[in-house]
Short mmCIF file of C-alpha atoms in Angstrom, two decimals:
data_model
loop_
_atom_site.label_atom_id
_atom_site.label_comp_id
_atom_site.label_asym_id
_atom_site.label_seq_id
_atom_site.Cartn_x
_atom_site.Cartn_y
_atom_site.Cartn_z
CA MET M 1 28.29 -77.42 -7.71
CA THR M 2 26.06 -79.88 -5.88
CA HIS M 3 24.44 -82.38 -8.20
CA ARG M 4 21.02 -83.79 -7.59
CA THR M 5 18.53 -86.17 -9.10
CA ILE M 6 16.55 -84.59 -11.95
CA SER M 7 13.07 -85.98 -12.60
CA PHE M 8 10.47 -85.45 -15.30
CA THR M 9 6.94 -86.82 -14.74
CA GLU M 10 4.60 -87.19 -17.73
CA ALA M 11 6.44 -84.15 -19.07
CA GLU M 12 5.22 -82.79 -22.39
CA PHE M 13 6.56 -79.61 -24.00
CA SER M 14 5.32 -77.31 -26.78
CA LEU M 15 7.55 -77.38 -29.86
CA ASP M 16 5.26 -75.20 -31.99
CA GLU M 17 1.51 -74.59 -32.38
CA GLU M 18 0.91 -78.18 -33.53
CA ARG M 19 3.75 -80.37 -32.27
CA THR M 20 4.85 -81.43 -28.81
CA VAL M 21 7.93 -83.09 -27.33
CA SER M 22 7.40 -85.81 -24.74
CA LEU M 23 9.99 -86.87 -22.17
CA GLY M 24 7.45 -88.99 -20.31
CA ASN M 25 8.72 -90.31 -16.98
CA ILE M 26 12.48 -90.09 -16.73
CA THR M 27 14.74 -89.78 -13.69
CA ILE M 28 18.40 -88.79 -14.11
CA THR M 29 20.67 -89.37 -11.10
CA PRO M 30 24.16 -87.87 -10.62
CA ASP M 31 25.68 -91.24 -11.63
CA ASP M 32 23.69 -91.51 -14.86
CA LEU M 33 24.97 -91.48 -18.40
CA ILE M 34 21.96 -91.96 -20.66
CA VAL M 35 22.69 -92.59 -24.36
CA LEU M 36 19.97 -91.80 -26.90
CA ILE M 37 19.80 -92.63 -30.61
CA GLY M 38 17.30 -91.59 -33.27
CA GLY M 39 16.88 -91.18 -37.00
CA ASN M 40 17.19 -87.94 -38.95
CA GLY M 41 14.00 -85.98 -38.31
CA SER M 42 13.04 -88.09 -35.29
CA GLY M 43 13.26 -85.11 -32.92
CA LYS M 44 16.68 -85.67 -31.30
CA THR M 45 17.45 -81.96 -31.11
CA SER M 46 13.92 -81.18 -29.87
CA VAL M 47 14.33 -83.72 -27.04
CA ALA M 48 17.70 -82.15 -26.22
CA LYS M 49 16.09 -78.69 -26.06
CA ALA M 50 13.36 -79.99 -23.75
CA LEU M 51 15.98 -81.46 -21.42
CA ASN M 52 17.81 -78.14 -21.56
CA GLY M 53 14.74 -76.19 -20.43
CA GLU M 54 14.37 -74.32 -23.73
CA LEU M 55 10.78 -75.41 -24.44
CA GLU M 56 7.61 -74.39 -22.61
CA LEU M 57 6.16 -77.10 -20.37
CA LYS M 58 2.67 -77.98 -21.63
CA SER M 59 1.72 -80.65 -19.09
CA GLY M 60 3.26 -82.85 -16.43
CA VAL M 61 6.12 -81.96 -14.10
CA ALA M 62 9.64 -80.78 -15.01
CA PRO M 63 12.45 -79.74 -12.65
CA THR M 64 13.08 -76.10 -11.85
CA ASN M 65 16.12 -74.21 -10.58
CA TYR M 66 18.61 -76.56 -12.17
CA HIS M 67 21.49 -75.59 -14.44
CA PRO M 68 21.55 -77.67 -17.64
CA VAL M 69 23.83 -76.99 -20.60
CA LEU M 70 23.51 -78.21 -24.18
CA VAL M 71 26.32 -78.77 -26.69
CA SER M 72 25.07 -79.14 -30.27
CA PHE M 73 25.71 -78.13 -33.87
CA GLU M 74 22.69 -75.84 -33.65
CA LYS M 75 24.40 -73.94 -30.82
CA GLN M 76 27.47 -73.67 -33.05
CA MET M 77 25.31 -72.30 -35.89
CA GLU M 78 23.74 -69.74 -33.52
CA LEU M 79 27.23 -68.59 -32.57
CA PHE M 80 28.19 -68.15 -36.22
CA GLU M 81 25.00 -66.15 -36.82
CA GLN M 82 25.89 -63.84 -33.91
CA ASP M 83 29.40 -63.44 -35.33
CA TYR M 84 28.03 -62.67 -38.81
CA GLU M 85 25.64 -60.03 -37.44
CA MET M 86 28.40 -58.47 -35.31
CA ARG M 87 30.72 -58.09 -38.32
CA ASN M 88 28.02 -56.83 -40.69
CA SER M 89 26.49 -54.00 -38.69
CA ASP M 90 26.58 -50.44 -40.06
CA CYS M 91 29.04 -49.07 -37.49
CA THR M 92 31.51 -51.73 -36.48
CA THR M 93 34.23 -51.17 -33.92
CA ALA M 94 37.64 -52.80 -34.30
CA GLU M 95 36.54 -55.54 -31.90
CA GLU M 96 33.31 -56.13 -33.83
CA GLU M 97 35.23 -56.25 -37.11
CA LEU M 98 37.43 -59.01 -35.69
CA GLY M 99 34.35 -60.95 -34.66
CA ILE M 100 33.79 -63.45 -31.87
CA THR M 101 36.84 -65.31 -30.54
CA PRO M 102 37.06 -68.30 -28.19
CA ALA M 103 38.49 -65.97 -25.52
CA MET M 104 35.30 -63.88 -25.67
CA ILE M 105 33.11 -66.99 -25.36
CA LEU M 106 35.06 -68.29 -22.34
CA LYS M 107 35.71 -64.98 -20.53
CA ASP M 108 32.97 -65.38 -17.89
CA ASP M 109 33.48 -69.10 -17.23
CA ASN M 110 34.84 -70.61 -14.01
CA LYS M 111 38.51 -69.55 -13.78
CA GLU M 112 39.40 -72.44 -11.44
CA VAL M 113 38.57 -75.21 -13.89
CA LEU M 114 38.94 -73.37 -17.22
CA PRO M 115 42.77 -73.66 -17.60
CA ASP M 116 42.67 -77.44 -17.22
CA ILE M 117 39.80 -77.69 -19.70
CA ILE M 118 41.60 -75.48 -22.25
CA LYS M 119 44.73 -77.60 -21.88
CA GLY M 120 42.80 -80.87 -22.04
CA LEU M 121 41.07 -79.85 -25.30
CA ASN M 122 44.29 -78.32 -26.72
CA LEU M 123 42.74 -74.88 -27.24
CA GLN M 124 45.68 -72.75 -26.11
CA GLY M 125 46.63 -71.58 -29.61
CA LEU M 126 43.05 -70.82 -30.70
CA LEU M 127 41.85 -68.41 -28.02
CA GLU M 128 42.38 -65.18 -30.00
CA LYS M 129 41.49 -66.61 -33.41
CA PRO M 130 38.14 -65.49 -34.92
CA ILE M 131 35.65 -68.36 -34.77
CA ARG M 132 34.93 -68.05 -38.50
CA GLN M 133 38.54 -69.11 -39.10
CA LEU M 134 38.25 -72.24 -36.95
CA SER M 135 37.64 -75.64 -38.45
CA GLY M 136 34.32 -77.30 -37.63
CA GLY M 137 36.02 -79.55 -35.10
CA GLU M 138 37.89 -76.66 -33.46
CA GLY M 139 34.63 -74.73 -33.09
CA ARG M 140 33.01 -77.76 -31.49
CA LYS M 141 35.85 -78.01 -28.95
CA VAL M 142 35.33 -74.36 -27.95
CA LEU M 143 31.66 -75.08 -27.21
CA LEU M 144 32.66 -78.14 -25.20
CA ALA M 145 35.07 -76.07 -23.11
CA HIS M 146 32.39 -73.41 -22.52
CA ALA M 147 29.87 -76.06 -21.44
CA LEU M 148 32.24 -77.87 -19.08
CA ALA M 149 33.57 -74.67 -17.51
CA SER M 150 30.05 -73.52 -16.64
CA GLN M 151 29.85 -76.51 -14.23
CA PRO M 152 26.28 -77.59 -15.04
CA ASN M 153 24.28 -80.08 -13.00
CA LEU M 154 23.00 -81.69 -16.22
CA ILE M 155 24.97 -81.77 -19.45
CA ILE M 156 23.36 -82.73 -22.74
CA PHE M 157 25.53 -83.61 -25.74
CA ASP M 158 23.71 -83.63 -29.10
CA CYS M 159 26.01 -85.56 -31.49
CA PRO M 160 29.18 -83.96 -30.08
CA PHE M 161 31.60 -86.26 -31.94
CA ASP M 162 30.67 -85.04 -35.43
CA ALA M 163 33.57 -83.30 -37.24
CA LEU M 164 36.09 -84.21 -34.51
CA ASP M 165 39.33 -85.95 -35.45
CA ILE M 166 40.24 -89.42 -34.18
CA GLN M 167 42.30 -88.29 -31.18
CA THR M 168 39.81 -85.64 -30.08
CA ARG M 169 36.96 -88.15 -30.29
CA ALA M 170 38.93 -90.55 -28.08
CA ASP M 171 39.69 -87.73 -25.62
CA LEU M 172 36.03 -86.66 -25.56
CA LEU M 173 34.83 -90.22 -25.00
CA LYS M 174 37.18 -90.46 -22.02
CA LEU M 175 36.01 -87.06 -20.76
CA ILE M 176 32.32 -88.03 -20.98
CA ASN M 177 33.07 -91.17 -18.97
CA GLU M 178 34.76 -89.02 -16.32
CA ILE M 179 31.99 -86.39 -16.23
CA HIS M 180 29.51 -88.80 -14.67
CA THR M 181 31.80 -91.35 -12.96
CA VAL M 182 34.33 -88.94 -11.37
CA TYR M 183 32.58 -85.56 -11.29
CA LYS M 184 29.08 -87.04 -10.77
CA THR M 185 27.48 -84.76 -13.33
CA PRO M 186 24.41 -86.44 -14.84
CA THR M 187 24.82 -86.69 -18.61
CA VAL M 188 22.59 -87.31 -21.62
CA LEU M 189 24.47 -88.19 -24.80
CA ILE M 190 22.82 -88.35 -28.25
CA VAL M 191 24.91 -90.27 -30.81
CA ASN M 192 24.80 -91.58 -34.38
CA ARG M 193 27.47 -94.31 -34.27
CA PRO M 194 28.17 -97.39 -32.13
CA SER M 195 31.78 -96.23 -31.62
CA GLU M 196 30.49 -93.12 -29.83
CA ILE M 197 28.76 -95.04 -27.04
CA PRO M 198 30.79 -94.95 -23.78
CA ASP M 199 31.26 -98.23 -21.94
CA SER M 200 30.06 -96.64 -18.70
CA LEU M 201 26.55 -95.79 -19.89
CA THR M 202 23.77 -96.61 -17.43
CA SER M 203 20.87 -96.88 -19.89
CA MET M 204 20.09 -96.41 -23.56
CA GLY M 205 17.02 -95.18 -25.42
CA ILE M 206 15.46 -94.54 -28.82
CA ILE M 207 13.98 -91.19 -29.89
CA ALA M 208 11.06 -91.33 -32.33
CA ASP M 209 8.32 -88.82 -33.16
CA CYS M 210 9.76 -86.23 -30.75
CA LYS M 211 9.63 -88.49 -27.72
CA ILE M 212 11.81 -90.96 -25.87
CA ALA M 213 10.03 -94.03 -27.20
CA LYS M 214 12.04 -96.65 -25.34
CA LEU M 215 14.56 -96.59 -22.49
CA ALA M 216 16.27 -99.83 -21.42
CA SER M 217 19.65 -101.52 -21.17
CA ARG M 218 22.23 -101.23 -23.93
CA GLU M 219 21.86 -104.90 -24.80
CA GLU M 220 18.10 -104.65 -25.19
CA ILE M 221 18.24 -101.51 -27.33
CA GLU M 222 21.02 -102.79 -29.60
CA ASN M 223 18.96 -105.91 -30.31
CA ASP M 224 16.03 -103.75 -31.42
CA GLU M 225 15.59 -103.84 -35.24
CA ASP M 226 15.01 -100.07 -35.43
CA ALA M 227 18.19 -99.44 -33.46
CA LYS M 228 20.23 -101.64 -35.82
CA ALA M 229 19.23 -99.46 -38.77
CA LEU M 230 19.92 -96.24 -36.83
CA LEU M 231 23.42 -97.39 -35.84
CA GLY M 232 24.38 -98.35 -39.38
CA TYR M 233 23.75 -102.08 -39.51
CA ALA M 234 21.02 -101.86 -42.17
CA SER M 235 21.56 -102.97 -45.77
CA ILE M 236 20.75 -100.55 -48.59
CA PRO M 237 19.26 -101.65 -51.91
CA ASP M 238 21.08 -100.69 -55.11
CA VAL M 239 20.23 -97.16 -56.19
CA THR M 240 20.24 -95.59 -59.64
CA PRO M 241 20.42 -91.79 -59.39
CA PRO M 242 18.98 -89.74 -62.27
CA LYS M 243 21.21 -88.06 -64.83
CA ALA M 244 21.40 -84.30 -65.18
CA PRO M 245 19.55 -82.60 -68.07
CA LEU M 246 21.56 -82.24 -71.29
CA LYS M 247 21.46 -78.44 -70.95
CA PHE M 248 23.96 -78.75 -68.08
CA ALA M 249 26.49 -80.73 -70.13
CA LEU M 250 29.93 -79.15 -69.78
CA PRO M 251 32.68 -78.57 -72.32
CA PRO M 252 35.22 -81.39 -71.94
CA ILE M 253 38.23 -80.72 -69.72
CA LYS M 254 41.19 -80.80 -72.11
CA SER M 255 43.81 -81.70 -69.53
CA GLU M 256 44.06 -85.18 -68.01
CA ASN M 257 44.35 -83.45 -64.64
CA ILE M 258 41.37 -81.62 -63.24
CA VAL M 259 43.33 -80.11 -60.31
CA GLU M 260 46.99 -79.05 -60.30
CA LEU M 261 48.65 -77.28 -57.38
CA LYS M 262 52.34 -76.47 -57.81
CA LYS M 263 54.64 -75.37 -54.97
CA VAL M 264 51.70 -73.92 -53.04
CA ASN M 265 52.49 -72.00 -49.84
CA ILE M 266 49.92 -70.87 -47.29
CA THR M 267 50.89 -69.26 -43.99
CA TYR M 268 48.60 -67.96 -41.27
CA GLN M 269 49.82 -68.15 -37.67
CA ARG M 270 51.86 -71.12 -38.88
CA LYS M 271 52.90 -72.71 -42.15
CA VAL M 272 49.75 -74.54 -43.29
CA LEU M 273 50.89 -75.67 -46.75
CA ASP M 274 54.59 -75.80 -47.54
CA ASN M 275 55.60 -76.06 -51.23
CA LEU M 276 52.73 -78.49 -51.83
CA ASP M 277 52.43 -80.24 -55.18
CA PHE M 278 49.03 -81.92 -55.54
CA THR M 279 47.41 -83.31 -58.67
CA VAL M 280 43.99 -84.88 -59.15
CA ALA M 281 43.66 -86.79 -62.40
CA LYS M 282 40.35 -87.55 -64.08
CA GLY M 283 38.63 -90.43 -62.33
CA GLN M 284 40.83 -90.37 -59.23
CA GLN M 285 39.19 -90.66 -55.80
CA TRP M 286 41.10 -89.04 -52.93
CA HIS M 287 40.55 -89.59 -49.21
CA ILE M 288 41.87 -86.54 -47.31
CA MET M 289 42.50 -86.95 -43.61
CA GLY M 290 44.27 -85.26 -40.72
CA PRO M 291 43.64 -83.66 -37.30
CA ASN M 292 41.30 -80.71 -36.78
CA GLY M 293 42.99 -77.52 -37.92
CA ALA M 294 45.70 -79.30 -39.95
CA GLY M 295 44.81 -77.61 -43.25
CA LYS M 296 42.28 -79.89 -44.96
CA SER M 297 39.65 -77.19 -45.50
CA THR M 298 42.35 -74.71 -46.54
CA LEU M 299 43.43 -77.12 -49.28
CA LEU M 300 39.85 -77.48 -50.52
CA SER M 301 39.28 -73.71 -50.43
CA LEU M 302 42.15 -73.25 -52.89
CA ILE M 303 40.45 -75.62 -55.31
CA THR M 304 37.03 -73.95 -55.00
CA GLY M 305 38.61 -70.48 -55.17
CA ASP M 306 37.15 -69.40 -51.83
CA ASN M 307 40.63 -68.68 -50.47
CA PRO M 308 42.03 -65.31 -51.68
CA LEU M 309 45.57 -66.73 -51.51
CA VAL M 310 44.71 -68.85 -54.55
CA TYR M 311 45.74 -65.84 -56.68
CA VAL M 312 49.29 -65.70 -55.32
CA ASN M 313 49.84 -69.42 -55.87
CA ASP M 314 50.09 -71.68 -58.93
CA VAL M 315 46.65 -73.32 -59.00
CA THR M 316 44.96 -74.74 -62.11
CA VAL M 317 41.49 -76.30 -61.92
CA PHE M 318 39.47 -77.73 -64.83
CA GLY M 319 42.00 -76.22 -67.23
CA PHE M 320 41.66 -72.70 -65.79
CA LYS M 321 44.79 -71.20 -64.25
CA ARG M 322 43.48 -69.18 -61.33
CA GLY M 323 44.04 -65.46 -61.80
CA SER M 324 44.02 -65.63 -65.60
CA GLY M 325 40.66 -63.93 -66.04
CA GLU M 326 38.26 -66.81 -65.35
CA SER M 327 35.11 -66.08 -63.35
CA ILE M 328 34.11 -67.95 -60.22
CA TRP M 329 31.09 -69.27 -62.17
CA ASP M 330 33.43 -70.80 -64.78
CA ILE M 331 34.82 -72.90 -61.92
CA LYS M 332 31.65 -73.59 -59.90
CA LYS M 333 29.82 -75.40 -62.69
CA TYR M 334 32.45 -78.15 -62.71
CA TYR M 335 32.15 -79.21 -59.08
CA GLY M 336 29.60 -80.12 -56.42
CA LEU M 337 30.37 -79.16 -52.81
CA VAL M 338 29.29 -80.27 -49.36
CA SER M 339 30.95 -78.78 -46.27
CA GLY M 340 30.23 -77.45 -42.82
CA ALA M 341 30.94 -73.93 -44.08
CA LEU M 342 28.37 -74.28 -46.89
CA HIS M 343 25.84 -75.56 -44.34
CA LEU M 344 26.43 -72.49 -42.18
CA ASP M 345 26.24 -70.18 -45.22
CA TYR M 346 23.00 -71.68 -46.55
CA ARG M 347 20.82 -69.04 -44.91
CA VAL M 348 18.09 -68.94 -47.58
CA ASN M 349 14.99 -70.57 -46.13
CA GLY M 350 13.30 -71.89 -49.27
CA PRO M 351 11.49 -75.23 -49.59
CA ALA M 352 13.48 -78.46 -49.75
CA ILE M 353 12.98 -78.93 -53.49
CA ASN M 354 14.46 -75.47 -54.15
CA VAL M 355 17.62 -76.48 -52.26
CA VAL M 356 18.05 -79.44 -54.64
CA LEU M 357 17.26 -77.30 -57.70
CA SER M 358 19.80 -74.68 -56.62
CA GLY M 359 22.49 -77.30 -57.25
CA PHE M 360 21.89 -76.98 -60.99
CA TYR M 361 22.73 -73.27 -60.78
CA ASP M 362 25.48 -73.35 -58.09
CA SER M 363 23.56 -70.83 -56.02
CA ILE M 364 22.50 -70.55 -52.39
CA GLY M 365 18.78 -70.24 -52.96
CA LEU M 366 16.93 -70.56 -56.28
CA TYR M 367 16.83 -67.50 -58.55
CA GLU M 368 16.10 -69.16 -61.90
CA LYS M 369 12.84 -70.67 -63.15
CA PRO M 370 13.51 -74.42 -63.33
CA SER M 371 12.24 -76.51 -66.22
CA ASP M 372 9.75 -79.35 -65.80
CA GLU M 373 12.62 -81.78 -66.42
CA GLU M 374 14.73 -80.23 -63.65
CA ILE M 375 11.80 -80.38 -61.21
CA ALA M 376 11.17 -84.03 -62.11
CA ILE M 377 14.84 -84.89 -61.51
CA ALA M 378 14.87 -83.00 -58.19
CA ARG M 379 11.81 -84.97 -57.10
CA ARG M 380 13.49 -88.26 -58.01
CA TRP M 381 16.47 -87.26 -55.85
CA LEU M 382 14.20 -86.35 -52.95
CA LYS M 383 12.51 -89.74 -53.22
CA LEU M 384 15.89 -91.54 -53.26
CA ALA M 385 16.93 -89.59 -50.16
CA GLY M 386 13.68 -90.43 -48.35
CA LEU M 387 12.66 -86.77 -48.30
CA ALA M 388 9.83 -86.72 -50.86
CA HIS M 389 7.34 -85.91 -48.09
CA LYS M 390 9.42 -82.84 -47.19
CA GLU M 391 9.35 -81.29 -50.69
CA ARG M 392 7.62 -78.07 -49.58
CA THR M 393 9.10 -77.92 -46.07
CA ALA M 394 11.31 -74.89 -45.38
CA PHE M 395 15.02 -75.75 -45.18
CA LYS M 396 15.48 -74.32 -41.69
CA SER M 397 12.46 -76.24 -40.38
CA LEU M 398 14.20 -79.54 -41.18
CA SER M 399 16.47 -81.35 -38.74
CA PHE M 400 20.22 -80.88 -39.11
CA GLY M 401 20.58 -84.37 -40.61
CA GLN M 402 17.80 -83.74 -43.14
CA GLN M 403 19.43 -80.42 -44.09
CA ARG M 404 22.77 -82.15 -44.60
CA LEU M 405 21.15 -84.87 -46.73
CA LEU M 406 19.56 -82.15 -48.90
CA LEU M 407 22.92 -80.42 -49.36
CA ILE M 408 24.49 -83.72 -50.42
CA VAL M 409 21.75 -84.23 -53.03
CA ARG M 410 22.26 -80.61 -54.14
CA ALA M 411 25.93 -81.40 -54.83
CA LEU M 412 25.11 -84.57 -56.78
CA VAL M 413 22.17 -83.35 -58.84
CA LYS M 414 24.22 -82.08 -61.82
CA ASN M 415 26.57 -85.12 -61.92
CA PRO M 416 29.67 -82.91 -61.76
CA PRO M 417 33.20 -83.92 -62.87
CA LEU M 418 34.43 -83.26 -59.31
CA LEU M 419 32.75 -83.80 -55.95
CA ILE M 420 34.28 -81.99 -52.98
CA LEU M 421 32.90 -83.60 -49.83
CA ASP M 422 34.20 -82.11 -46.58
CA GLU M 423 32.83 -84.25 -43.72
CA PRO M 424 29.64 -84.85 -45.72
CA LEU M 425 28.16 -87.50 -43.41
CA GLN M 426 28.19 -85.27 -40.33
CA GLY M 427 24.85 -85.47 -38.54
CA LEU M 428 23.49 -88.42 -40.53
CA ASP M 429 22.07 -91.52 -38.90
CA GLY M 430 23.37 -94.96 -39.85
CA TYR M 431 20.81 -95.57 -42.57
CA ALA M 432 21.40 -92.17 -44.20
CA ARG M 433 25.19 -92.67 -44.09
CA ALA M 434 24.82 -96.01 -45.88
CA LEU M 435 22.47 -94.40 -48.41
CA VAL M 436 24.87 -91.57 -49.25
CA LYS M 437 27.75 -94.03 -49.58
CA SER M 438 25.65 -95.94 -52.13
CA PHE M 439 25.09 -92.70 -54.11
CA ILE M 440 28.82 -92.01 -54.16
CA SER M 441 29.68 -95.61 -55.09
CA TYR M 442 27.25 -95.44 -58.02
CA MET M 443 28.85 -92.25 -59.35
CA MET M 444 32.32 -93.77 -59.01
CA LYS M 445 31.35 -96.92 -60.89
CA ASN M 446 29.14 -95.37 -63.56
CA GLY M 447 30.90 -92.18 -64.55
CA ASN M 448 34.14 -90.23 -64.54
CA THR M 449 33.49 -88.20 -61.40
CA SER M 450 36.57 -87.52 -59.29
CA ILE M 451 36.07 -87.16 -55.55
CA LEU M 452 37.87 -85.35 -52.74
CA PHE M 453 36.45 -86.85 -49.56
CA VAL M 454 37.43 -85.47 -46.16
CA SER M 455 36.50 -87.71 -43.24
CA HIS M 456 37.82 -88.64 -39.81
CA HIS M 457 35.91 -91.93 -40.07
CA GLU M 458 37.55 -94.44 -42.39
CA GLU M 459 34.36 -96.54 -42.33
CA ASP M 460 32.57 -93.65 -44.10
CA LEU M 461 34.70 -94.15 -47.18
CA PRO M 462 32.98 -96.09 -49.99
CA ASP M 463 34.99 -98.88 -51.62
CA GLY M 464 37.05 -97.94 -54.64
CA PHE M 465 39.06 -94.92 -53.50
CA THR M 466 42.38 -94.73 -55.33
CA ASN M 467 44.52 -92.30 -53.32
CA ARG M 468 44.98 -90.76 -49.89
CA LEU M 469 46.40 -87.42 -48.77
CA SER M 470 47.22 -87.24 -45.06
CA PHE M 471 48.23 -84.30 -42.87
CA VAL M 472 50.72 -85.84 -40.42
CA PRO M 473 51.90 -83.94 -37.29
CA GLU M 474 55.54 -82.85 -37.50
CA GLY M 475 56.63 -80.58 -34.65
CA ASP M 476 54.31 -77.57 -34.54
CA ASN M 477 53.24 -78.08 -38.15
CA PHE M 478 52.00 -80.86 -40.42
CA LYS M 479 53.62 -82.56 -43.36
CA VAL M 480 51.53 -83.77 -46.26
CA VAL M 481 51.87 -87.44 -47.25
CA GLN M 482 50.35 -88.73 -50.48
CA GLU M 483 49.90 -92.41 -51.27
CA GLN M 484 48.14 -94.75 -53.64
CA LEU M 485 45.58 -97.13 -52.14
#
């Protein structure tokens, strides 16, 4: 494909009846790699959609007859929605029952370049696997392959590094460098972390109020005070989260261990867990790490009971031996959960305060009448999270980062004995990441909450973690290594 210069002149786009997105005057040449940063709710995804030609031009001049492509979490969510609808129609065929697979997504892409892309992203073993069974990082790699194989003449990455493991992030960073230096494909990259900024960028900008507010050199932008906060250099004042109402006090857990897995075996296409013994004692804080697809989310799904294979294994949580007659609600009230899967499943579009309140009842959506005390506590959490002004805003109208921040608060609101945090800081700007770390640190220092924290970014881990469980590659499988910190 021939690449050309893409220019926007005083370009303003309609986002909805009231709001607009402004790209102003911006020229993107085939050699360009433009890096943009912005806070949660600043309009990063809206700017990406405008660049991708998804919004109606209201005024100014925008290019026509060009082939942009956008890679974002929102695109991943749209894909999961399509898969869900396919599998839940009244008359499903065998293919529809299986759902969408990577092979289906990639079937019409350029066959000359696709094999190299599949090999480069290590997707060979995932092509026939339903996307609902992929980890968040694996799903992101499929979208990347689809985007690259379509050979666009503008590629827009909206926070593409989120949920990717260390090696895949390094590979993607190298690939983004090559896209514009070797293949001369103009690229716009939206990031949340300094480590995600390629050395070969040509300019850098800040997104604010749904517009590119400033575009300059990297040095100039990184010296900007707003940029320092967005990239995680801001300091956070001490926070004191509210306590849960007494009505949600739980019977004490009699055992010293809140999680016990004994000789657990899980096999799918490969051996995922092999005779695993894993114990979480009261007050322990575990960092869980490993490559995409290693088995981290599978391990957590055994603890939450979302994995049906929990009933053919020896799993005891909060004193309940799974399969002994306990209900899922007996288990849910003891833990708070944040994960990519929960984010995808949270389809109820209630106001932000209802999302927080639903944490008291372990539900997706609010189906109970909350007390005045619960509402007051939910409002205090919203204020701590910087979302008080969004109290009545519909969940799906919020940015991805604001949604994720709400789901984190939802998990914390009842001060549970166990927090299960699977890539919780995905999509958060630097300030929000620091804020959430301060919430977690407070709960570690001022209570008996145990934490299982999955992250590919060691800098996301608050101080004070006691143990680490690592999935380490061993041949075609992974061995589990446990250590004290």
